[in-house]
């Protein structure tokens, strides 16, 4: 099992669910693993668990995380203080971050392709365009992102009860964070709104049955899995169920026993990809199946 070391205090995510542990262990030897899906699903939990599994196997871990890289883009772009008040500008900045993320994956792979003791683990939240470029076809690093022998996109599918627990804990941590990264987490009210929008899109695409109350549809793990995998149709994607709670009552999933390498943009990259994103911007729904 993935455990927290000696003593009673846990230092990273503990996986007691044998099925989940088995599936995550199968990912540890991979080169690039990207957890994708809506907020409040368990991406950060399983990113933490997988990173420690790989670390225990002697691998050097690199992380590509929206909450770090995306935030860097937002705060490093010109007129950053104005971004939050301009929805189009926000979308352009997110697109720029996504284009940079493709470049970052490609550059990381070129630097590490001959080293079997390295793994890149990423998160692509997708909502409102957050790293959505990673699942869509494009020019840069497409051969790497679309190669099933190199990159695996993982959809964590929690049960209804596990998701409820994750969201409940999210609400508590948003007010009383154990780690600065939790301040960047998606608020609970937005989690519910994203699910409503996402579920409506799933119904429109024939991947879910309409809910009795379309404004408050219950979480449907099967519909969620089908829709996310459909969005990732140009990628090698797998769905992994999570049917037991991963206990993080005493620590944050943003806490690591070791110090992983983080892929972050510099100012030159921010300026470069912001210019590209601005020039090619076109309105597009993040949940559109292209």
PDB file of C-alpha atoms in Angstrom:
ATOM      1  CA  UNK A   1       0.000   0.000   0.000  1.00  0.00           C
ATOM      2  CA  UNK A   2       0.927   3.617  -0.375  1.00  0.00           C
ATOM      3  CA  UNK A   3       1.433   4.683   3.207  1.00  0.00           C
ATOM      4  CA  UNK A   4       2.520   7.729   5.117  1.00  0.00           C
ATOM      5  CA  UNK A   5       5.663   6.418   6.771  1.00  0.00           C
ATOM      6  CA  UNK A   6       6.297   6.020  10.488  1.00  0.00           C
ATOM      7  CA  UNK A   7       4.232   7.604  13.215  1.00  0.00           C
ATOM      8  CA  UNK A   8       0.573   8.519  13.222  1.00  0.00           C
ATOM      9  CA  UNK A   9       0.844  11.640  11.070  1.00  0.00           C
ATOM     10  CA  UNK A  10       0.253  10.973   7.371  1.00  0.00           C
ATOM     11  CA  UNK A  11       2.512  12.737   4.920  1.00  0.00           C
ATOM     12  CA  UNK A  12       0.867  11.764   1.649  1.00  0.00           C
ATOM     13  CA  UNK A  13      -2.254  10.134   0.244  1.00  0.00           C
ATOM     14  CA  UNK A  14      -2.942   6.634   1.541  1.00  0.00           C
ATOM     15  CA  UNK A  15      -4.583   4.181  -0.882  1.00  0.00           C
ATOM     16  CA  UNK A  16      -6.427   1.384   0.898  1.00  0.00           C
ATOM     17  CA  UNK A  17      -8.656   0.577  -2.075  1.00  0.00           C
ATOM     18  CA  UNK A  18      -6.920  -2.438  -3.628  1.00  0.00           C
ATOM     19  CA  UNK A  19      -8.482  -1.893  -7.044  1.00  0.00           C
ATOM     20  CA  UNK A  20      -7.429   1.743  -7.173  1.00  0.00           C
ATOM     21  CA  UNK A  21      -3.964   0.883  -5.858  1.00  0.00           C
ATOM     22  CA  UNK A  22      -3.556  -1.764  -8.551  1.00  0.00           C
ATOM     23  CA  UNK A  23      -4.586   0.624 -11.322  1.00  0.00           C
ATOM     24  CA  UNK A  24      -2.318   3.399 -10.057  1.00  0.00           C
ATOM     25  CA  UNK A  25       0.567   0.938  -9.743  1.00  0.00           C
ATOM     26  CA  UNK A  26       0.102   0.071 -13.416  1.00  0.00           C
ATOM     27  CA  UNK A  27       0.622   3.765 -14.228  1.00  0.00           C
ATOM     28  CA  UNK A  28       3.841   4.163 -12.223  1.00  0.00           C
ATOM     29  CA  UNK A  29       6.089   2.790 -15.030  1.00  0.00           C
ATOM     30  CA  UNK A  30       4.521   5.127 -17.626  1.00  0.00           C
ATOM     31  CA  UNK A  31       6.385   8.076 -19.134  1.00  0.00           C
ATOM     32  CA  UNK A  32       3.621  10.712 -19.058  1.00  0.00           C
ATOM     33  CA  UNK A  33       0.355  10.496 -17.103  1.00  0.00           C
ATOM     34  CA  UNK A  34      -2.213  13.289 -17.173  1.00  0.00           C
ATOM     35  CA  UNK A  35      -5.221  13.213 -14.859  1.00  0.00           C
ATOM     36  CA  UNK A  36      -8.095  14.997 -16.527  1.00  0.00           C
ATOM     37  CA  UNK A  37     -11.615  15.872 -15.460  1.00  0.00           C
ATOM     38  CA  UNK A  38     -13.799  18.250 -13.501  1.00  0.00           C
ATOM     39  CA  UNK A  39     -12.894  19.840 -10.160  1.00  0.00           C
ATOM     40  CA  UNK A  40     -13.922  17.932  -7.044  1.00  0.00           C
ATOM     41  CA  UNK A  41     -13.316  14.504  -8.587  1.00  0.00           C
ATOM     42  CA  UNK A  42     -10.025  13.445  -7.006  1.00  0.00           C
ATOM     43  CA  UNK A  43      -7.322  14.502  -9.480  1.00  0.00           C
ATOM     44  CA  UNK A  44      -5.043  16.029  -6.847  1.00  0.00           C
ATOM     45  CA  UNK A  45      -5.525  13.045  -4.546  1.00  0.00           C
ATOM     46  CA  UNK A  46      -4.538  10.524  -7.182  1.00  0.00           C
ATOM     47  CA  UNK A  47      -1.741  12.729  -8.515  1.00  0.00           C
ATOM     48  CA  UNK A  48      -0.275  12.712  -5.028  1.00  0.00           C
ATOM     49  CA  UNK A  49      -0.721   8.941  -4.655  1.00  0.00           C
ATOM     50  CA  UNK A  50       0.783   8.124  -8.064  1.00  0.00           C
ATOM     51  CA  UNK A  51       3.726  10.452  -7.558  1.00  0.00           C
ATOM     52  CA  UNK A  52       4.648   8.685  -4.335  1.00  0.00           C
ATOM     53  CA  UNK A  53       4.204   5.256  -5.896  1.00  0.00           C
ATOM     54  CA  UNK A  54       6.575   6.251  -8.682  1.00  0.00           C
ATOM     55  CA  UNK A  55       8.967   7.873  -6.209  1.00  0.00           C
ATOM     56  CA  UNK A  56       9.069   4.664  -4.184  1.00  0.00           C
ATOM     57  CA  UNK A  57      10.139   2.898  -7.375  1.00  0.00           C
ATOM     58  CA  UNK A  58      13.095   5.227  -7.762  1.00  0.00           C
ATOM     59  CA  UNK A  59      11.626   7.572 -10.352  1.00  0.00           C
ATOM     60  CA  UNK A  60      12.296  11.290 -10.605  1.00  0.00           C
ATOM     61  CA  UNK A  61       8.947  13.088 -10.650  1.00  0.00           C
ATOM     62  CA  UNK A  62       8.020  16.184 -12.626  1.00  0.00           C
ATOM     63  CA  UNK A  63       4.623  17.841 -12.198  1.00  0.00           C
ATOM     64  CA  UNK A  64       2.569  19.902 -14.638  1.00  0.00           C
ATOM     65  CA  UNK A  65      -0.245  21.375 -12.576  1.00  0.00           C
ATOM     66  CA  UNK A  66      -2.844  23.936 -13.613  1.00  0.00           C
ATOM     67  CA  UNK A  67      -3.019  25.464 -10.137  1.00  0.00           C
ATOM     68  CA  UNK A  68       0.689  26.319 -10.375  1.00  0.00           C
ATOM     69  CA  UNK A  69       1.380  26.892 -14.074  1.00  0.00           C
ATOM     70  CA  UNK A  70      -1.987  28.461 -14.861  1.00  0.00           C
ATOM     71  CA  UNK A  71      -1.713  30.787 -11.894  1.00  0.00           C
ATOM     72  CA  UNK A  72       1.777  31.782 -13.039  1.00  0.00           C
ATOM     73  CA  UNK A  73       0.410  32.733 -16.456  1.00  0.00           C
ATOM     74  CA  UNK A  74      -2.349  34.770 -14.924  1.00  0.00           C
ATOM     75  CA  UNK A  75      -0.068  36.748 -12.632  1.00  0.00           C
ATOM     76  CA  UNK A  76       2.799  37.163 -15.100  1.00  0.00           C
ATOM     77  CA  UNK A  77       0.778  38.400 -18.057  1.00  0.00           C
ATOM     78  CA  UNK A  78       0.690  42.170 -18.757  1.00  0.00           C
ATOM     79  CA  UNK A  79      -2.153  43.878 -16.939  1.00  0.00           C
ATOM     80  CA  UNK A  80      -2.622  40.853 -14.693  1.00  0.00           C
ATOM     81  CA  UNK A  81      -4.747  42.853 -12.275  1.00  0.00           C
ATOM     82  CA  UNK A  82      -7.293  43.387 -15.061  1.00  0.00           C
ATOM     83  CA  UNK A  83      -7.637  39.752 -16.100  1.00  0.00           C
ATOM     84  CA  UNK A  84     -10.151  38.751 -13.451  1.00  0.00           C
ATOM     85  CA  UNK A  85     -12.594  41.375 -14.654  1.00  0.00           C
ATOM     86  CA  UNK A  86     -12.462  40.478 -18.336  1.00  0.00           C
ATOM     87  CA  UNK A  87     -13.827  37.067 -19.279  1.00  0.00           C
ATOM     88  CA  UNK A  88     -12.429  37.135 -22.830  1.00  0.00           C
ATOM     89  CA  UNK A  89      -8.991  38.094 -21.582  1.00  0.00           C
ATOM     90  CA  UNK A  90      -9.196  35.290 -19.011  1.00  0.00           C
ATOM     91  CA  UNK A  91      -9.952  32.788 -21.770  1.00  0.00           C
ATOM     92  CA  UNK A  92      -7.039  34.074 -23.843  1.00  0.00           C
ATOM     93  CA  UNK A  93      -4.673  33.737 -20.887  1.00  0.00           C
ATOM     94  CA  UNK A  94      -5.911  30.193 -20.241  1.00  0.00           C
ATOM     95  CA  UNK A  95      -5.442  29.335 -23.910  1.00  0.00           C
ATOM     96  CA  UNK A  96      -1.907  30.713 -23.749  1.00  0.00           C
ATOM     97  CA  UNK A  97      -1.226  28.539 -20.710  1.00  0.00           C
ATOM     98  CA  UNK A  98      -2.564  25.511 -22.572  1.00  0.00           C
ATOM     99  CA  UNK A  99      -0.380  26.186 -25.608  1.00  0.00           C
ATOM    100  CA  UNK A 100       2.627  26.562 -23.325  1.00  0.00           C
ATOM    101  CA  UNK A 101       1.685  23.288 -21.573  1.00  0.00           C
ATOM    102  CA  UNK A 102       1.902  21.453 -24.900  1.00  0.00           C
ATOM    103  CA  UNK A 103       5.356  22.948 -25.419  1.00  0.00           C
ATOM    104  CA  UNK A 104       6.347  22.049 -21.849  1.00  0.00           C
ATOM    105  CA  UNK A 105       5.325  18.411 -22.368  1.00  0.00           C
ATOM    106  CA  UNK A 106       7.316  18.244 -25.594  1.00  0.00           C
ATOM    107  CA  UNK A 107      10.404  19.875 -24.093  1.00  0.00           C
ATOM    108  CA  UNK A 108      10.252  17.635 -21.021  1.00  0.00           C
ATOM    109  CA  UNK A 109       9.985  14.522 -23.163  1.00  0.00           C
ATOM    110  CA  UNK A 110      12.925  15.501 -25.374  1.00  0.00           C
ATOM    111  CA  UNK A 111      15.038  16.050 -22.261  1.00  0.00           C
ATOM    112  CA  UNK A 112      13.952  12.788 -20.605  1.00  0.00           C
ATOM    113  CA  UNK A 113      13.121  10.316 -23.378  1.00  0.00           C
ATOM    114  CA  UNK A 114      16.278   8.283 -22.804  1.00  0.00           C
ATOM    115  CA  UNK A 115      15.926   8.197 -19.021  1.00  0.00           C
ATOM    116  CA  UNK A 116      13.655   5.386 -17.852  1.00  0.00           C
ATOM    117  CA  UNK A 117      13.692   6.710 -14.295  1.00  0.00           C
ATOM    118  CA  UNK A 118      11.610   9.800 -15.020  1.00  0.00           C
ATOM    119  CA  UNK A 119       7.860  10.398 -15.142  1.00  0.00           C
ATOM    120  CA  UNK A 120       5.782  13.477 -15.880  1.00  0.00           C
ATOM    121  CA  UNK A 121       2.459  13.677 -14.029  1.00  0.00           C
ATOM    122  CA  UNK A 122      -0.012  16.387 -14.940  1.00  0.00           C
ATOM    123  CA  UNK A 123      -3.511  17.638 -14.271  1.00  0.00           C
ATOM    124  CA  UNK A 124      -5.885  19.055 -16.877  1.00  0.00           C
ATOM    125  CA  UNK A 125      -9.065  20.411 -15.246  1.00  0.00           C
ATOM    126  CA  UNK A 126     -10.577  21.404 -18.637  1.00  0.00           C
ATOM    127  CA  UNK A 127     -13.300  23.639 -17.174  1.00  0.00           C
ATOM    128  CA  UNK A 128     -13.426  27.092 -18.740  1.00  0.00           C
ATOM    129  CA  UNK A 129     -10.460  26.161 -20.922  1.00  0.00           C
ATOM    130  CA  UNK A 130      -7.959  25.086 -18.251  1.00  0.00           C
ATOM    131  CA  UNK A 131      -5.332  23.053 -20.166  1.00  0.00           C
ATOM    132  CA  UNK A 132      -8.035  21.940 -22.603  1.00  0.00           C
ATOM    133  CA  UNK A 133      -5.391  22.248 -25.338  1.00  0.00           C
ATOM    134  CA  UNK A 134      -3.789  19.075 -24.009  1.00  0.00           C
ATOM    135  CA  UNK A 135      -6.741  16.941 -25.139  1.00  0.00           C
ATOM    136  CA  UNK A 136      -7.305  18.674 -28.470  1.00  0.00           C
ATOM    137  CA  UNK A 137      -5.349  18.149 -31.642  1.00  0.00           C
ATOM    138  CA  UNK A 138      -2.681  20.723 -32.370  1.00  0.00           C
ATOM    139  CA  UNK A 139       0.766  21.236 -33.793  1.00  0.00           C
ATOM    140  CA  UNK A 140       3.196  21.240 -30.907  1.00  0.00           C
ATOM    141  CA  UNK A 141       3.885  17.881 -29.182  1.00  0.00           C
ATOM    142  CA  UNK A 142       0.901  16.199 -30.873  1.00  0.00           C
ATOM    143  CA  UNK A 143       2.997  13.112 -31.628  1.00  0.00           C
ATOM    144  CA  UNK A 144       3.796  12.796 -27.928  1.00  0.00           C
ATOM    145  CA  UNK A 145       0.346  13.568 -26.529  1.00  0.00           C
ATOM    146  CA  UNK A 146      -1.410  11.200 -28.956  1.00  0.00           C
ATOM    147  CA  UNK A 147       1.034   8.288 -28.625  1.00  0.00           C
ATOM    148  CA  UNK A 148      -0.466   5.611 -26.308  1.00  0.00           C
ATOM    149  CA  UNK A 149       3.036   4.274 -25.660  1.00  0.00           C
ATOM    150  CA  UNK A 150       4.111   7.643 -24.256  1.00  0.00           C
ATOM    151  CA  UNK A 151       1.094   9.425 -22.761  1.00  0.00           C
ATOM    152  CA  UNK A 152      -1.918   8.156 -20.834  1.00  0.00           C
ATOM    153  CA  UNK A 153      -4.858  10.389 -19.954  1.00  0.00           C
ATOM    154  CA  UNK A 154      -6.595   9.197 -16.788  1.00  0.00           C
ATOM    155  CA  UNK A 155     -10.178   9.900 -15.787  1.00  0.00           C
ATOM    156  CA  UNK A 156     -10.774   9.272 -12.091  1.00  0.00           C
ATOM    157  CA  UNK A 157     -14.426   8.298 -11.576  1.00  0.00           C
ATOM    158  CA  UNK A 158     -15.495   8.548  -7.936  1.00  0.00           C
ATOM    159  CA  UNK A 159     -18.633   6.943  -6.600  1.00  0.00           C
ATOM    160  CA  UNK A 160     -21.443   9.270  -5.561  1.00  0.00           C
ATOM    161  CA  UNK A 161     -20.499   8.944  -1.880  1.00  0.00           C
ATOM    162  CA  UNK A 162     -16.774   9.479  -2.476  1.00  0.00           C
ATOM    163  CA  UNK A 163     -17.440  12.581  -4.558  1.00  0.00           C
ATOM    164  CA  UNK A 164     -19.734  13.943  -1.828  1.00  0.00           C
ATOM    165  CA  UNK A 165     -16.927  13.464   0.691  1.00  0.00           C
ATOM    166  CA  UNK A 166     -14.400  15.195  -1.571  1.00  0.00           C
ATOM    167  CA  UNK A 167     -16.693  18.180  -2.057  1.00  0.00           C
ATOM    168  CA  UNK A 168     -17.487  18.392   1.658  1.00  0.00           C
ATOM    169  CA  UNK A 169     -13.790  18.406   2.523  1.00  0.00           C
ATOM    170  CA  UNK A 170     -13.173  20.955  -0.248  1.00  0.00           C
ATOM    171  CA  UNK A 171     -15.626  23.324   1.430  1.00  0.00           C
ATOM    172  CA  UNK A 172     -13.873  22.957   4.778  1.00  0.00           C
ATOM    173  CA  UNK A 173     -10.396  23.410   3.316  1.00  0.00           C
ATOM    174  CA  UNK A 174     -11.398  26.401   1.224  1.00  0.00           C
ATOM    175  CA  UNK A 175     -12.122  28.267   4.470  1.00  0.00           C
ATOM    176  CA  UNK A 176      -9.316  26.680   6.496  1.00  0.00           C
ATOM    177  CA  UNK A 177      -6.568  25.545   4.100  1.00  0.00           C
ATOM    178  CA  UNK A 178      -3.754  23.281   5.264  1.00  0.00           C
ATOM    179  CA  UNK A 179      -1.645  24.283   2.261  1.00  0.00           C
ATOM    180  CA  UNK A 180      -1.460  27.481   0.162  1.00  0.00           C
ATOM    181  CA  UNK A 181      -2.431  25.449  -2.913  1.00  0.00           C
ATOM    182  CA  UNK A 182      -5.866  24.819  -1.443  1.00  0.00           C
ATOM    183  CA  UNK A 183      -6.601  28.535  -1.719  1.00  0.00           C
ATOM    184  CA  UNK A 184      -6.525  28.074  -5.510  1.00  0.00           C
ATOM    185  CA  UNK A 185      -9.037  25.205  -5.445  1.00  0.00           C
ATOM    186  CA  UNK A 186     -12.373  25.556  -7.187  1.00  0.00           C
ATOM    187  CA  UNK A 187     -15.125  26.769  -4.799  1.00  0.00           C
ATOM    188  CA  UNK A 188     -17.893  24.270  -4.054  1.00  0.00           C
ATOM    189  CA  UNK A 189     -20.611  26.350  -5.708  1.00  0.00           C
ATOM    190  CA  UNK A 190     -18.611  26.387  -8.940  1.00  0.00           C
ATOM    191  CA  UNK A 191     -18.070  22.619  -8.749  1.00  0.00           C
ATOM    192  CA  UNK A 192     -21.839  22.141  -8.805  1.00  0.00           C
ATOM    193  CA  UNK A 193     -22.252  24.631 -11.648  1.00  0.00           C
ATOM    194  CA  UNK A 194     -19.557  22.962 -13.747  1.00  0.00           C
ATOM    195  CA  UNK A 195     -21.266  19.614 -13.231  1.00  0.00           C
ATOM    196  CA  UNK A 196     -24.620  21.059 -14.312  1.00  0.00           C
ATOM    197  CA  UNK A 197     -23.102  22.479 -17.513  1.00  0.00           C
ATOM    198  CA  UNK A 198     -21.122  19.310 -18.161  1.00  0.00           C
ATOM    199  CA  UNK A 199     -24.082  17.018 -17.571  1.00  0.00           C
ATOM    200  CA  UNK A 200     -26.271  19.122 -19.882  1.00  0.00           C
ATOM    201  CA  UNK A 201     -23.624  18.716 -22.595  1.00  0.00           C
ATOM    202  CA  UNK A 202     -23.552  14.961 -21.972  1.00  0.00           C
ATOM    203  CA  UNK A 203     -27.326  14.783 -22.417  1.00  0.00           C
ATOM    204  CA  UNK A 204     -27.093  16.820 -25.636  1.00  0.00           C
ATOM    205  CA  UNK A 205     -24.509  14.363 -26.968  1.00  0.00           C
ATOM    206  CA  UNK A 206     -26.628  11.324 -26.104  1.00  0.00           C
ATOM    207  CA  UNK A 207     -24.240  10.232 -23.360  1.00  0.00           C
ATOM    208  CA  UNK A 208     -26.620  10.720 -20.442  1.00  0.00           C
ATOM    209  CA  UNK A 209     -30.336  10.638 -19.699  1.00  0.00           C
ATOM    210  CA  UNK A 210     -31.937  13.945 -18.797  1.00  0.00           C
ATOM    211  CA  UNK A 211     -32.351  14.546 -15.074  1.00  0.00           C
ATOM    212  CA  UNK A 212     -35.706  15.227 -13.456  1.00  0.00           C
ATOM    213  CA  UNK A 213     -34.342  18.610 -12.346  1.00  0.00           C
ATOM    214  CA  UNK A 214     -31.983  19.859 -15.093  1.00  0.00           C
ATOM    215  CA  UNK A 215     -30.824  22.712 -12.873  1.00  0.00           C
ATOM    216  CA  UNK A 216     -29.609  20.312 -10.189  1.00  0.00           C
ATOM    217  CA  UNK A 217     -28.697  16.973 -11.789  1.00  0.00           C
ATOM    218  CA  UNK A 218     -27.325  14.303  -9.440  1.00  0.00           C
ATOM    219  CA  UNK A 219     -23.787  13.132 -10.063  1.00  0.00           C
ATOM    220  CA  UNK A 220     -23.766  10.223 -12.499  1.00  0.00           C
ATOM    221  CA  UNK A 221     -20.388   8.392 -12.549  1.00  0.00           C
ATOM    222  CA  UNK A 222     -21.156   6.501 -15.765  1.00  0.00           C
ATOM    223  CA  UNK A 223     -22.261   9.593 -17.673  1.00  0.00           C
ATOM    224  CA  UNK A 224     -19.264  11.488 -16.343  1.00  0.00           C
ATOM    225  CA  UNK A 225     -16.863   8.790 -17.535  1.00  0.00           C
ATOM    226  CA  UNK A 226     -18.455   8.521 -20.969  1.00  0.00           C
ATOM    227  CA  UNK A 227     -18.411  12.268 -21.568  1.00  0.00           C
ATOM    228  CA  UNK A 228     -14.824  12.857 -20.433  1.00  0.00           C
ATOM    229  CA  UNK A 229     -13.522   9.955 -22.511  1.00  0.00           C
ATOM    230  CA  UNK A 230     -15.457  11.327 -25.487  1.00  0.00           C
ATOM    231  CA  UNK A 231     -13.758  14.694 -24.991  1.00  0.00           C
ATOM    232  CA  UNK A 232     -10.423  12.852 -24.932  1.00  0.00           C
ATOM    233  CA  UNK A 233     -11.141  10.918 -28.131  1.00  0.00           C
ATOM    234  CA  UNK A 234      -7.840  11.988 -29.701  1.00  0.00           C
ATOM    235  CA  UNK A 235      -5.905  10.675 -26.708  1.00  0.00           C
ATOM    236  CA  UNK A 236      -5.231   7.319 -25.091  1.00  0.00           C
ATOM    237  CA  UNK A 237      -7.659   7.592 -22.184  1.00  0.00           C
ATOM    238  CA  UNK A 238      -8.645   5.236 -19.397  1.00  0.00           C
ATOM    239  CA  UNK A 239     -11.236   5.507 -16.636  1.00  0.00           C
ATOM    240  CA  UNK A 240     -10.356   4.379 -13.115  1.00  0.00           C
ATOM    241  CA  UNK A 241     -13.114   4.032 -10.497  1.00  0.00           C
ATOM    242  CA  UNK A 242     -12.547   5.351  -6.979  1.00  0.00           C
ATOM    243  CA  UNK A 243     -14.952   3.683  -4.589  1.00  0.00           C
ATOM    244  CA  UNK A 244     -13.252   4.323  -1.257  1.00  0.00           C
ATOM    245  CA  UNK A 245     -12.376   7.582   0.451  1.00  0.00           C
ATOM    246  CA  UNK A 246      -8.715   8.577   0.388  1.00  0.00           C
ATOM    247  CA  UNK A 247      -8.088  10.005   3.828  1.00  0.00           C
ATOM    248  CA  UNK A 248      -6.465  13.439   3.872  1.00  0.00           C
ATOM    249  CA  UNK A 249      -7.967  14.671   7.138  1.00  0.00           C
ATOM    250  CA  UNK A 250      -4.561  15.599   8.596  1.00  0.00           C
ATOM    251  CA  UNK A 251      -2.709  16.907   5.571  1.00  0.00           C
ATOM    252  CA  UNK A 252      -3.163  18.400   2.126  1.00  0.00           C
ATOM    253  CA  UNK A 253      -2.899  16.477  -1.157  1.00  0.00           C
ATOM    254  CA  UNK A 254      -0.552  19.284  -2.200  1.00  0.00           C
ATOM    255  CA  UNK A 255       1.957  18.044   0.405  1.00  0.00           C
ATOM    256  CA  UNK A 256       4.713  15.709  -0.781  1.00  0.00           C
ATOM    257  CA  UNK A 257       7.255  13.617   1.127  1.00  0.00           C
ATOM    258  CA  UNK A 258       9.834  14.661  -1.426  1.00  0.00           C
ATOM    259  CA  UNK A 259      10.266  17.763  -3.583  1.00  0.00           C
ATOM    260  CA  UNK A 260       8.982  17.091  -7.116  1.00  0.00           C
ATOM    261  CA  UNK A 261      10.202  19.145 -10.036  1.00  0.00           C
ATOM    262  CA  UNK A 262       7.589  21.612 -11.249  1.00  0.00           C
ATOM    263  CA  UNK A 263       7.133  22.692 -14.844  1.00  0.00           C
ATOM    264  CA  UNK A 264       6.560  26.442 -14.725  1.00  0.00           C
ATOM    265  CA  UNK A 265       6.644  29.143 -17.409  1.00  0.00           C
ATOM    266  CA  UNK A 266       9.091  32.015 -17.424  1.00  0.00           C
ATOM    267  CA  UNK A 267       8.227  35.549 -18.492  1.00  0.00           C
ATOM    268  CA  UNK A 268       9.490  35.005 -22.029  1.00  0.00           C
ATOM    269  CA  UNK A 269       7.209  31.979 -22.441  1.00  0.00           C
ATOM    270  CA  UNK A 270       4.222  33.867 -21.035  1.00  0.00           C
ATOM    271  CA  UNK A 271       4.743  36.745 -23.467  1.00  0.00           C
ATOM    272  CA  UNK A 272       5.309  34.394 -26.426  1.00  0.00           C
ATOM    273  CA  UNK A 273       2.259  32.194 -25.945  1.00  0.00           C
ATOM    274  CA  UNK A 274       0.028  35.086 -24.920  1.00  0.00           C
ATOM    275  CA  UNK A 275       0.774  36.716 -28.272  1.00  0.00           C
ATOM    276  CA  UNK A 276      -0.073  33.494 -30.116  1.00  0.00           C
ATOM    277  CA  UNK A 277      -3.278  32.933 -28.140  1.00  0.00           C
ATOM    278  CA  UNK A 278      -4.391  36.522 -28.712  1.00  0.00           C
ATOM    279  CA  UNK A 279      -3.834  36.270 -32.458  1.00  0.00           C
ATOM    280  CA  UNK A 280      -5.703  32.986 -32.908  1.00  0.00           C
ATOM    281  CA  UNK A 281      -8.453  33.438 -30.312  1.00  0.00           C
ATOM    282  CA  UNK A 282     -11.899  32.201 -31.232  1.00  0.00           C
ATOM    283  CA  UNK A 283     -14.783  31.555 -28.834  1.00  0.00           C
ATOM    284  CA  UNK A 284     -15.183  27.862 -28.032  1.00  0.00           C
ATOM    285  CA  UNK A 285     -16.954  25.936 -25.308  1.00  0.00           C
ATOM    286  CA  UNK A 286     -14.537  23.886 -23.192  1.00  0.00           C
ATOM    287  CA  UNK A 287     -16.950  20.938 -23.205  1.00  0.00           C
ATOM    288  CA  UNK A 288     -17.359  20.900 -27.002  1.00  0.00           C
ATOM    289  CA  UNK A 289     -16.569  17.546 -28.627  1.00  0.00           C
ATOM    290  CA  UNK A 290     -14.376  18.499 -31.577  1.00  0.00           C
TER     291      UNK A 290
END
